[in-house]
Coordinates of C-alpha atoms in Angstrom, one line a residue:
M119 CA -23.1 15.0 -3.0
T120 CA -22.3 17.2 0.0
F121 CA -24.1 17.2 3.4
E122 CA -23.5 19.7 6.1
S123 CA -24.2 20.2 9.8
E124 CA -22.8 23.2 11.7
D125 CA -19.0 23.1 11.1
N126 CA -19.1 19.5 9.7
K127 CA -19.2 18.5 6.1
L128 CA -19.5 15.2 4.4
Q129 CA -18.7 14.5 0.7
L130 CA -20.1 11.3 -0.9
Y131 CA -19.5 10.0 -4.5
P132 CA -21.8 8.3 -6.9
V133 CA -21.7 4.5 -7.5
P134 CA -22.0 3.6 -11.2
A135 CA -24.1 0.7 -12.4
G136 CA -22.0 -2.3 -12.8
A137 CA -19.7 -1.6 -9.8
V138 CA -19.0 -4.8 -7.9
L139 CA -20.4 -4.3 -4.4
Q140 CA -20.3 -6.1 -1.1
E141 CA -23.5 -6.1 0.8
D142 CA -23.1 -8.1 4.0
Y143 CA -24.1 -5.2 6.1
I144 CA -25.6 -1.6 5.8
L145 CA -23.1 1.2 6.1
R146 CA -24.2 4.8 6.8
V147 CA -22.5 8.1 7.6
R148 CA -23.5 11.6 8.6
P149 CA -21.9 14.8 9.6
A150 CA -21.8 14.9 13.4
G151 CA -24.9 16.6 14.7
A152 CA -27.0 15.8 11.7
E153 CA -30.2 13.8 12.0
A154 CA -30.3 12.1 8.6
W155 CA -28.0 9.2 7.8
Q156 CA -26.6 8.7 4.3
E157 CA -26.1 5.2 2.9
L158 CA -22.5 4.5 1.8
K159 CA -22.0 1.6 -0.6
A160 CA -19.0 -0.7 -0.2
Y161 CA -17.0 -2.2 -3.1
R162 CA -15.9 -5.9 -3.1
V163 CA -12.2 -6.7 -2.8
K164 CA -10.5 -10.1 -2.9
V165 CA -7.8 -10.7 -0.2
D166 CA -5.3 -13.3 0.7
M167 CA -4.0 -15.6 -2.0
H168 CA -3.7 -18.5 0.4
D169 CA -7.5 -18.8 0.6
V170 CA -9.2 -16.0 -1.4
R171 CA -12.0 -14.3 0.4
L172 CA -14.2 -11.3 -0.1
A173 CA -13.7 -8.2 2.0
S174 CA -15.0 -4.7 1.3
V175 CA -13.9 -1.1 0.9
A176 CA -15.8 2.2 1.1
Y177 CA -14.6 5.8 1.0
F178 CA -15.8 9.3 1.6
D179 CA -14.3 12.7 2.4
F180 CA -15.2 15.1 5.2
E181 CA -14.3 18.2 7.3
G182 CA -14.8 18.5 11.1
K183 CA -16.4 15.4 12.5
V184 CA -18.4 12.5 11.0
E185 CA -20.3 9.6 12.5
V186 CA -20.2 6.1 11.0
E187 CA -22.8 3.4 11.5
I188 CA -22.6 -0.3 10.5
T189 CA -25.7 -2.5 11.0
F190 CA -26.1 -6.2 10.5
P191 CA -29.7 -7.1 9.7
R192 CA -28.7 -10.7 8.8
F193 CA -26.1 -13.3 9.9
Y194 CA -24.0 -11.3 12.4
T195 CA -24.4 -10.9 16.1
V196 CA -21.6 -8.6 17.1
Y197 CA -19.6 -9.5 20.2
R198 CA -16.3 -7.8 19.4
V199 CA -15.1 -4.9 17.1
D200 CA -11.5 -4.1 16.3
I201 CA -10.7 -0.9 14.5
R202 CA -7.1 -0.8 13.2
P203 CA -4.4 0.5 13.2
L204 CA -4.7 0.3 16.9
S205 CA -2.4 3.3 17.2
L206 CA -5.3 5.5 16.1
G207 CA -7.2 4.7 19.3
I208 CA -10.7 4.7 17.8
Q209 CA -13.2 3.1 20.2
P210 CA -16.5 2.0 18.8
V211 CA -19.9 1.7 20.5
T212 CA -21.0 -1.9 20.0
E213 CA -24.5 -3.4 20.1
P214 CA -25.5 -6.9 19.0
K215 CA -26.5 -5.7 15.5
R216 CA -24.9 -2.3 15.3
V217 CA -21.6 -0.6 15.5
T218 CA -21.0 3.2 15.6
F219 CA -17.9 5.4 15.9
T220 CA -16.9 9.0 15.3
L221 CA -14.0 10.3 13.2
D222 CA -12.4 13.7 13.6
R223 CA -9.5 13.5 11.2
P224 CA -8.7 11.7 7.9
V225 CA -7.9 8.0 8.5
N226 CA -7.5 4.7 6.6
L227 CA -9.1 1.9 8.7
S228 CA -9.8 -1.7 8.9
V229 CA -13.0 -2.5 10.8
E230 CA -13.1 -6.1 11.9
I231 CA -16.2 -7.8 13.3
N232 CA -15.8 -10.7 15.7
K233 CA -12.0 -11.0 15.0
D234 CA -12.6 -11.7 11.3
R235 CA -9.7 -10.1 9.3
F236 CA -10.8 -11.6 5.9
H237 CA -14.3 -10.3 5.5
N238 CA -13.6 -6.9 7.1
L239 CA -14.5 -3.4 6.0
H240 CA -11.6 -1.1 4.8
L241 CA -12.8 2.4 5.4
F242 CA -11.0 5.3 3.8
A243 CA -12.1 8.7 5.2
G244 CA -10.2 11.5 3.5
A245 CA -10.0 15.3 3.6
I246 CA -12.3 17.1 1.1
E247 CA -10.2 18.3 -1.8
A248 CA -10.7 20.9 -4.5
A249 CA -11.1 19.2 -7.8
P250 CA -9.8 20.8 -11.0
D251 CA -12.2 23.0 -12.9
K252 CA -13.3 20.7 -15.8
N253 CA -14.5 23.7 -17.8
A254 CA -11.2 25.6 -17.6
G255 CA -8.9 26.1 -20.5
N256 CA -6.4 23.4 -21.4
V257 CA -8.7 20.8 -19.8
L258 CA -10.1 17.8 -21.7
T259 CA -13.1 16.3 -20.0
V260 CA -14.2 12.7 -20.5
H261 CA -18.0 12.7 -19.8
G262 CA -19.0 9.6 -17.8
S263 CA -22.3 7.7 -17.5
L264 CA -23.6 6.1 -14.3
V265 CA -25.7 3.7 -16.3
S266 CA -23.5 2.3 -19.1
P267 CA -19.8 1.6 -19.5
Q268 CA -17.5 3.5 -21.9
I269 CA -14.1 2.8 -23.5
L270 CA -10.9 4.8 -23.0
N271 CA -8.2 4.3 -25.6
D272 CA -5.1 5.8 -27.1
S273 CA -7.2 8.3 -29.1
I274 CA -7.6 10.3 -25.9
S275 CA -3.8 10.3 -25.4
R276 CA -3.4 11.6 -29.0
A277 CA -6.0 14.3 -28.3
L278 CA -4.1 15.4 -25.2
E279 CA -0.8 15.5 -27.1
Q280 CA -2.3 18.2 -29.4
M281 CA -2.9 20.4 -26.3
P282 CA -0.2 22.6 -24.6
E283 CA 2.0 21.0 -22.0
G284 CA 0.5 21.2 -18.5
R285 CA -2.9 20.0 -19.8
T286 CA -5.4 18.3 -17.6
L287 CA -7.6 15.2 -18.4
Y288 CA -10.7 15.2 -16.2
V289 CA -12.5 11.8 -16.1
E290 CA -16.0 12.0 -14.7
A291 CA -17.7 9.3 -12.6
G292 CA -18.6 6.2 -14.5
V293 CA -17.3 2.8 -15.6
Y294 CA -14.6 2.8 -18.3
Y295 CA -12.9 -0.1 -20.1
I296 CA -9.4 0.6 -21.2
G297 CA -8.9 -0.4 -24.7
E298 CA -6.3 -3.2 -25.0
C299 CA -6.2 -3.3 -21.2
I300 CA -3.3 -0.8 -20.7
W301 CA -3.6 2.9 -21.3
R302 CA -0.3 4.5 -22.2
L303 CA -0.2 8.0 -20.9
P304 CA 1.5 11.1 -22.4
S305 CA 4.1 13.2 -20.5
H306 CA 3.4 16.8 -19.2
T307 CA -0.2 15.9 -18.2
N308 CA -2.4 16.0 -15.2
I309 CA -5.0 13.3 -15.0
Y310 CA -7.8 13.6 -12.5
F311 CA -10.3 10.8 -11.7
E312 CA -13.5 12.0 -10.2
G313 CA -14.9 10.1 -7.2
G314 CA -17.1 7.3 -8.7
A315 CA -14.8 6.8 -11.7
I316 CA -13.9 3.2 -12.2
L317 CA -11.3 2.3 -14.8
I318 CA -10.9 -1.4 -15.8
G319 CA -7.3 -1.9 -16.8
G320 CA -3.9 -0.5 -16.1
L321 CA -1.9 2.7 -16.8
A322 CA 1.6 3.1 -18.1
L323 CA 4.1 5.8 -18.7
E324 CA 7.3 4.9 -20.6
Q325 CA 10.4 7.1 -20.8
G326 CA 8.2 10.0 -19.8
E327 CA 8.2 12.9 -17.4
N328 CA 6.0 15.5 -15.6
L329 CA 2.9 13.3 -15.0
R330 CA 0.4 13.7 -12.2
I331 CA -2.4 11.1 -11.5
S332 CA -4.8 12.0 -8.8
G333 CA -8.4 12.0 -7.7
R334 CA -10.8 9.7 -5.9
G335 CA -11.3 7.1 -8.7
M336 CA -10.5 3.4 -8.8
L337 CA -8.5 1.2 -11.1
Y338 CA -10.4 -2.1 -11.1
L339 CA -8.3 -5.2 -12.2
A340 CA -10.0 -8.1 -10.4
D341 CA -11.1 -9.7 -13.7
F342 CA -7.5 -10.1 -15.0
A343 CA -5.8 -13.5 -14.5
R344 CA -2.5 -13.7 -12.6
F345 CA -0.2 -14.3 -15.5
S346 CA -1.6 -11.4 -17.5
G347 CA 1.1 -9.6 -15.5
I348 CA -0.9 -6.3 -15.6
N349 CA 0.2 -3.6 -13.1
G350 CA -2.1 -0.9 -11.7
I351 CA 0.4 1.7 -12.8
R352 CA 3.8 1.0 -14.5
L353 CA 6.4 3.7 -14.7
D354 CA 9.3 2.8 -16.9
H355 CA 12.4 5.1 -17.0
C356 CA 10.4 8.1 -15.9
K357 CA 10.9 11.3 -13.8
N358 CA 8.9 13.9 -12.0
V359 CA 5.7 11.8 -11.4
T360 CA 3.1 12.1 -8.7
I361 CA 0.4 9.5 -7.9
E362 CA -2.1 10.3 -5.2
N363 CA -5.3 9.2 -3.6
C364 CA -6.4 6.5 -6.1
I365 CA -7.8 3.1 -5.1
F366 CA -6.5 -0.1 -6.8
I367 CA -8.7 -3.2 -6.7
N368 CA -6.9 -6.5 -7.2
P369 CA -4.1 -5.9 -9.8
P370 CA -2.7 -9.3 -10.8
H371 CA 0.8 -7.9 -10.6
Y372 CA 2.3 -4.9 -8.9
T373 CA 0.1 -2.0 -7.8
V374 CA 2.8 0.5 -8.8
A375 CA 5.9 -0.7 -10.6
L376 CA 8.8 1.7 -10.7
G377 CA 11.7 0.9 -13.0
A378 CA 14.7 3.2 -13.3
C379 CA 12.6 6.2 -12.1
E380 CA 13.6 9.4 -10.3
N381 CA 11.7 12.1 -8.4
V382 CA 8.5 10.2 -7.8
T383 CA 5.9 10.9 -5.1
I384 CA 3.2 8.3 -4.2
R385 CA 0.8 9.8 -1.7
N386 CA -2.2 8.2 0.0
I387 CA -2.9 5.4 -2.4
K388 CA -4.9 2.3 -1.3
S389 CA -4.5 -1.1 -2.8
F390 CA -5.7 -4.7 -2.5
S391 CA -4.2 -7.8 -4.2
C392 CA -4.6 -11.6 -3.9
E393 CA -2.3 -13.2 -6.4
G394 CA 1.3 -14.5 -6.3
W395 CA 3.7 -11.7 -7.1
S396 CA 1.0 -9.0 -6.6
D397 CA 3.3 -6.7 -4.7
G398 CA 2.2 -3.2 -3.7
I399 CA 4.9 -0.6 -4.6
D400 CA 8.1 -2.1 -6.1
M401 CA 11.1 0.0 -7.0
M402 CA 14.0 -1.2 -9.2
S403 CA 17.0 1.1 -9.7
C404 CA 15.1 4.2 -8.5
R405 CA 16.2 7.4 -6.9
N406 CA 14.4 10.1 -5.0
V407 CA 11.2 8.4 -4.2
T408 CA 8.7 9.3 -1.5
V409 CA 5.8 7.1 -0.4
E410 CA 3.6 9.0 2.0
G411 CA 0.3 8.0 3.5
G412 CA -2.0 5.2 2.2
F413 CA -3.0 1.7 3.0
L414 CA -1.6 -1.4 1.2
R415 CA -3.0 -4.9 1.6
T416 CA -1.2 -7.2 -0.7
S417 CA -0.5 -10.9 -1.2
D418 CA 3.2 -10.4 -1.7
D419 CA 5.5 -7.7 -0.4
C420 CA 3.8 -4.4 0.3
I421 CA 6.8 -2.2 -0.4
A422 CA 10.0 -3.6 -2.0
I423 CA 13.3 -1.8 -2.9
Y424 CA 15.7 -3.5 -5.3
G425 CA 18.6 -2.7 -7.6
S426 CA 18.8 -3.8 -11.2
R427 CA 16.2 -6.1 -12.7
W428 CA 14.8 -6.6 -16.2
N429 CA 15.6 -3.5 -18.3
N430 CA 16.3 -1.4 -15.2
R431 CA 19.9 -0.9 -14.4
G432 CA 21.7 0.9 -11.5
D433 CA 21.6 1.7 -7.8
S434 CA 18.6 2.7 -5.7
R435 CA 18.9 5.5 -3.2
N436 CA 17.2 8.3 -1.3
I437 CA 13.9 6.6 -0.7
R438 CA 11.4 7.7 2.0
V439 CA 8.4 5.8 3.2
R440 CA 6.3 7.3 5.9
N441 CA 2.8 7.5 7.5
V442 CA 1.5 4.3 5.8
A443 CA -0.5 1.2 7.0
L444 CA 0.8 -2.1 5.5
W445 CA -0.9 -5.5 5.5
A446 CA 0.9 -8.4 3.9
D447 CA -1.4 -11.4 3.7
V448 CA 1.7 -13.1 2.2
A449 CA 5.4 -12.2 2.4
H450 CA 7.0 -9.0 3.7
P451 CA 5.4 -5.6 4.6
L452 CA 8.9 -4.0 4.1
M453 CA 11.5 -5.6 1.9
I454 CA 15.0 -4.5 0.6
G455 CA 17.7 -6.1 -1.4
T456 CA 16.8 -9.3 -3.4
H457 CA 17.5 -8.2 -7.0
G458 CA 20.6 -6.5 -8.4
D459 CA 23.2 -6.5 -11.1
H460 CA 24.6 -10.0 -10.4
A461 CA 26.3 -10.3 -13.8
H462 CA 28.7 -7.5 -12.8
D463 CA 29.5 -5.9 -9.4
G464 CA 26.0 -5.7 -8.0
D465 CA 24.3 -2.5 -6.9
I466 CA 24.2 -0.2 -3.9
L467 CA 20.9 0.4 -2.1
E468 CA 21.3 3.2 0.3
D469 CA 19.8 6.2 2.2
I470 CA 16.4 4.6 2.8
T471 CA 14.1 5.6 5.6
F472 CA 10.8 4.0 6.9
E473 CA 9.1 6.2 9.4
N474 CA 5.7 6.2 11.2
V475 CA 4.5 2.9 9.8
D476 CA 1.7 0.6 11.1
I477 CA 2.2 -3.1 10.1
L478 CA -1.1 -4.8 10.5
E479 CA -0.2 -8.3 9.2
H480 CA 2.7 -10.4 8.2
H481 CA 1.9 -14.0 7.2
E482 CA 4.5 -16.3 5.7
F483 CA 5.7 -19.8 6.4
Q484 CA 8.5 -20.2 3.8
P485 CA 11.7 -20.0 5.9
G486 CA 13.5 -17.8 3.4
Y487 CA 10.8 -15.1 3.2
L488 CA 10.1 -14.1 6.7
G489 CA 10.4 -10.6 8.2
A490 CA 8.0 -7.7 8.7
M491 CA 11.1 -5.6 8.2
A492 CA 13.4 -7.5 5.9
I493 CA 16.8 -6.7 4.4
N494 CA 17.9 -9.7 2.4
A495 CA 20.9 -8.7 0.4
G496 CA 21.5 -10.9 -2.7
D497 CA 22.8 -10.5 -6.2
K498 CA 26.1 -8.9 -5.0
N499 CA 24.1 -5.9 -3.6
L500 CA 25.4 -3.7 -0.8
V501 CA 22.7 -2.3 1.4
R502 CA 23.6 0.6 3.7
N503 CA 22.3 3.6 5.6
V504 CA 18.8 2.3 6.3
T505 CA 16.6 3.7 9.1
Y506 CA 13.4 2.3 10.6
R507 CA 11.8 4.8 13.0
N508 CA 8.5 4.7 14.8
I509 CA 7.4 1.4 13.4
R510 CA 4.3 -0.2 15.1
I511 CA 3.9 -3.9 14.6
E512 CA 0.6 -5.5 15.5
P513 CA 0.1 -9.2 16.2
F514 CA 0.7 -11.2 13.0
E515 CA -0.2 -14.7 11.8
H516 CA 3.3 -16.0 11.2
G517 CA 6.8 -14.6 10.6
K518 CA 9.6 -12.5 12.1
V519 CA 9.7 -9.0 13.3
L520 CA 13.1 -8.5 11.7
D521 CA 15.3 -10.3 9.2
I522 CA 18.6 -8.7 8.3
Q523 CA 20.7 -11.2 6.3
V524 CA 23.2 -11.3 3.5
K525 CA 22.0 -14.4 1.7
W526 CA 22.0 -16.5 -1.4
N527 CA 18.4 -17.2 -2.2
R528 CA 18.8 -19.6 -5.1
D529 CA 15.2 -19.1 -6.2
Y530 CA 16.2 -15.5 -7.3
N531 CA 19.9 -14.9 -6.8
P532 CA 22.7 -16.2 -9.0
A533 CA 25.1 -14.8 -6.3
P534 CA 25.0 -13.8 -2.7
G535 CA 24.8 -10.2 -1.6
R536 CA 27.9 -8.1 -0.9
G537 CA 27.0 -6.8 2.6
I538 CA 24.7 -4.8 4.9
E539 CA 25.9 -1.9 7.0
N540 CA 24.8 1.0 9.1
I541 CA 21.2 0.0 10.0
L542 CA 19.2 1.9 12.7
L543 CA 16.0 0.6 14.2
E544 CA 14.6 3.3 16.5
N545 CA 11.4 3.2 18.5
I546 CA 10.1 -0.1 17.3
Q547 CA 6.9 -1.1 19.1
V548 CA 5.8 -4.8 18.9
I549 CA 2.6 -6.4 20.2
T550 CA 3.4 -10.1 20.2
G551 CA 1.2 -12.8 18.7
D552 CA 1.3 -16.6 18.6
G553 CA 3.1 -16.8 15.2
E554 CA 6.3 -14.9 15.9
E555 CA 9.7 -16.6 15.1
S556 CA 12.9 -15.2 16.4
S557 CA 14.4 -12.3 14.4
V558 CA 17.8 -12.9 12.7
I559 CA 20.8 -10.7 12.0
G560 CA 23.6 -12.5 10.1
G561 CA 26.0 -12.3 7.2
Y562 CA 27.0 -14.8 4.6
S563 CA 30.7 -15.2 4.9
E564 CA 33.8 -13.4 6.2
A565 CA 33.8 -11.3 3.0
F566 CA 30.0 -10.6 3.0
L567 CA 29.2 -9.2 6.5
V568 CA 26.4 -7.5 8.3
R569 CA 27.9 -4.7 10.4
D570 CA 26.8 -1.7 12.5
V571 CA 23.2 -2.5 13.4
T572 CA 21.7 -0.4 16.2
V573 CA 18.4 -1.3 17.9
R574 CA 17.4 1.7 20.0
G575 CA 14.3 2.1 22.2
M576 CA 12.5 -1.1 21.2
V577 CA 9.3 -1.9 23.1
R578 CA 7.5 -5.3 23.3
D579 CA 4.0 -5.5 24.7
G580 CA 4.5 -2.1 26.4
K581 CA 7.8 -3.0 28.1
P582 CA 11.2 -1.6 27.0
V583 CA 13.6 -4.4 26.0
R584 CA 17.0 -4.5 27.7
S585 CA 18.8 -7.2 25.7
L586 CA 18.8 -8.8 22.3
E587 CA 17.3 -11.9 24.0
E588 CA 14.4 -9.8 25.3
A589 CA 14.0 -8.4 21.8
N590 CA 13.8 -11.9 20.4
I591 CA 16.7 -11.3 18.1
L592 CA 19.3 -14.0 17.2
V593 CA 22.7 -12.8 16.0
G594 CA 24.2 -15.3 13.6
G595 CA 27.7 -15.6 12.2
F596 CA 29.5 -12.9 10.2
A597 CA 27.8 -10.0 12.0
E598 CA 29.8 -7.2 13.6
N599 CA 28.9 -4.4 16.0
I600 CA 25.3 -5.3 16.7
R601 CA 24.0 -3.1 19.5
L602 CA 20.9 -2.7 21.6
E603 CA 20.5 0.7 23.3

């Protein structure tokens, strides 16, 4: 449904029967200048494996300006509202039972009432996009129902394979159960999930290429147990793949698992997880990967880059992560280095850039797993040529801002890492909290060093730091040429 007022436009999507909703408040939106408000339903998401609680997520698209209203007819009296990332500078108008604010650009937000980060509203306001023409040639349309669920299975994949390459599968709004829980996709296909489409199960492409998955739909996996090991999307030895805009609700394992893949773009996805090992985007032995935009709230690492693991062999290189918001209820927002080819000479993980990233949470007490930005080289891995630029770290529950160590983590590593070298941290902005431990830079031995680490233009609580001590960075042994500029 589209609503307009002057130069402003609002696009809302249907909510199928059976969708799991969160109804602690009333959420409404309207194009700026319009009189009538439109109710916006919020979906339930589970967060934080330490103590699982129910938060919510809602989404819409717009052009121009849009006004948002949240009211609390029961329970709440509002005394404080935080809209994060703080870098967006969105200031709400707060009343005892009502919150309003205006948006003038696409954003991915957390709206937190009375300092509550665990029952918050995640609001994803996107740009209006042009959907594919579902009546065009070479398009297979799956007709949805807003009142009863349907089943998607491999028969659809077989039907697609009979169509010419470059085909499109258009999935209308509705609830769909994926037969046998994992839908194995064909190569040379565009798959579009209409807003209001909810797929229960995971997707996979194995030894495939030229796949695009997009749209405003959801993959809902909250009913799968942890050790089912189902990923939101698994790409195994694939190339030329794009994933964009989809929302992932509580996959029990990774949101997107990349194994031995190349030329992959992941753009503006959103994800929530609350199980052990339910990482966001994990890459094993991957090359030429771009992660751009999006919001990941996970109960393990948000983004992790490794070498060889399982059936994936080889180095990882040329990886770019930018313009994302990361929230690790457990473990690391950004992680490099743990797994590699320990049975031989290890792997090289190189040419990696993180840029324009908001880190909203880092919460970990296990001493070997701290670090909002972590490079932990194990398994004979060599990590080199890594840049962190324009990273904004908000107050977190517990952990370290930085952990750069060659280590032997005996939980995962049969051998220590080989080394870490040529690391640049530029324009790192930190707002301190009560749970920060000192950052650490250190090697493992005289043979396995950390060398050539530059910290340039770091700011803590609005003040430029002038020494490693002011940066709260400890330099351990076997570390050479560690500089603060």
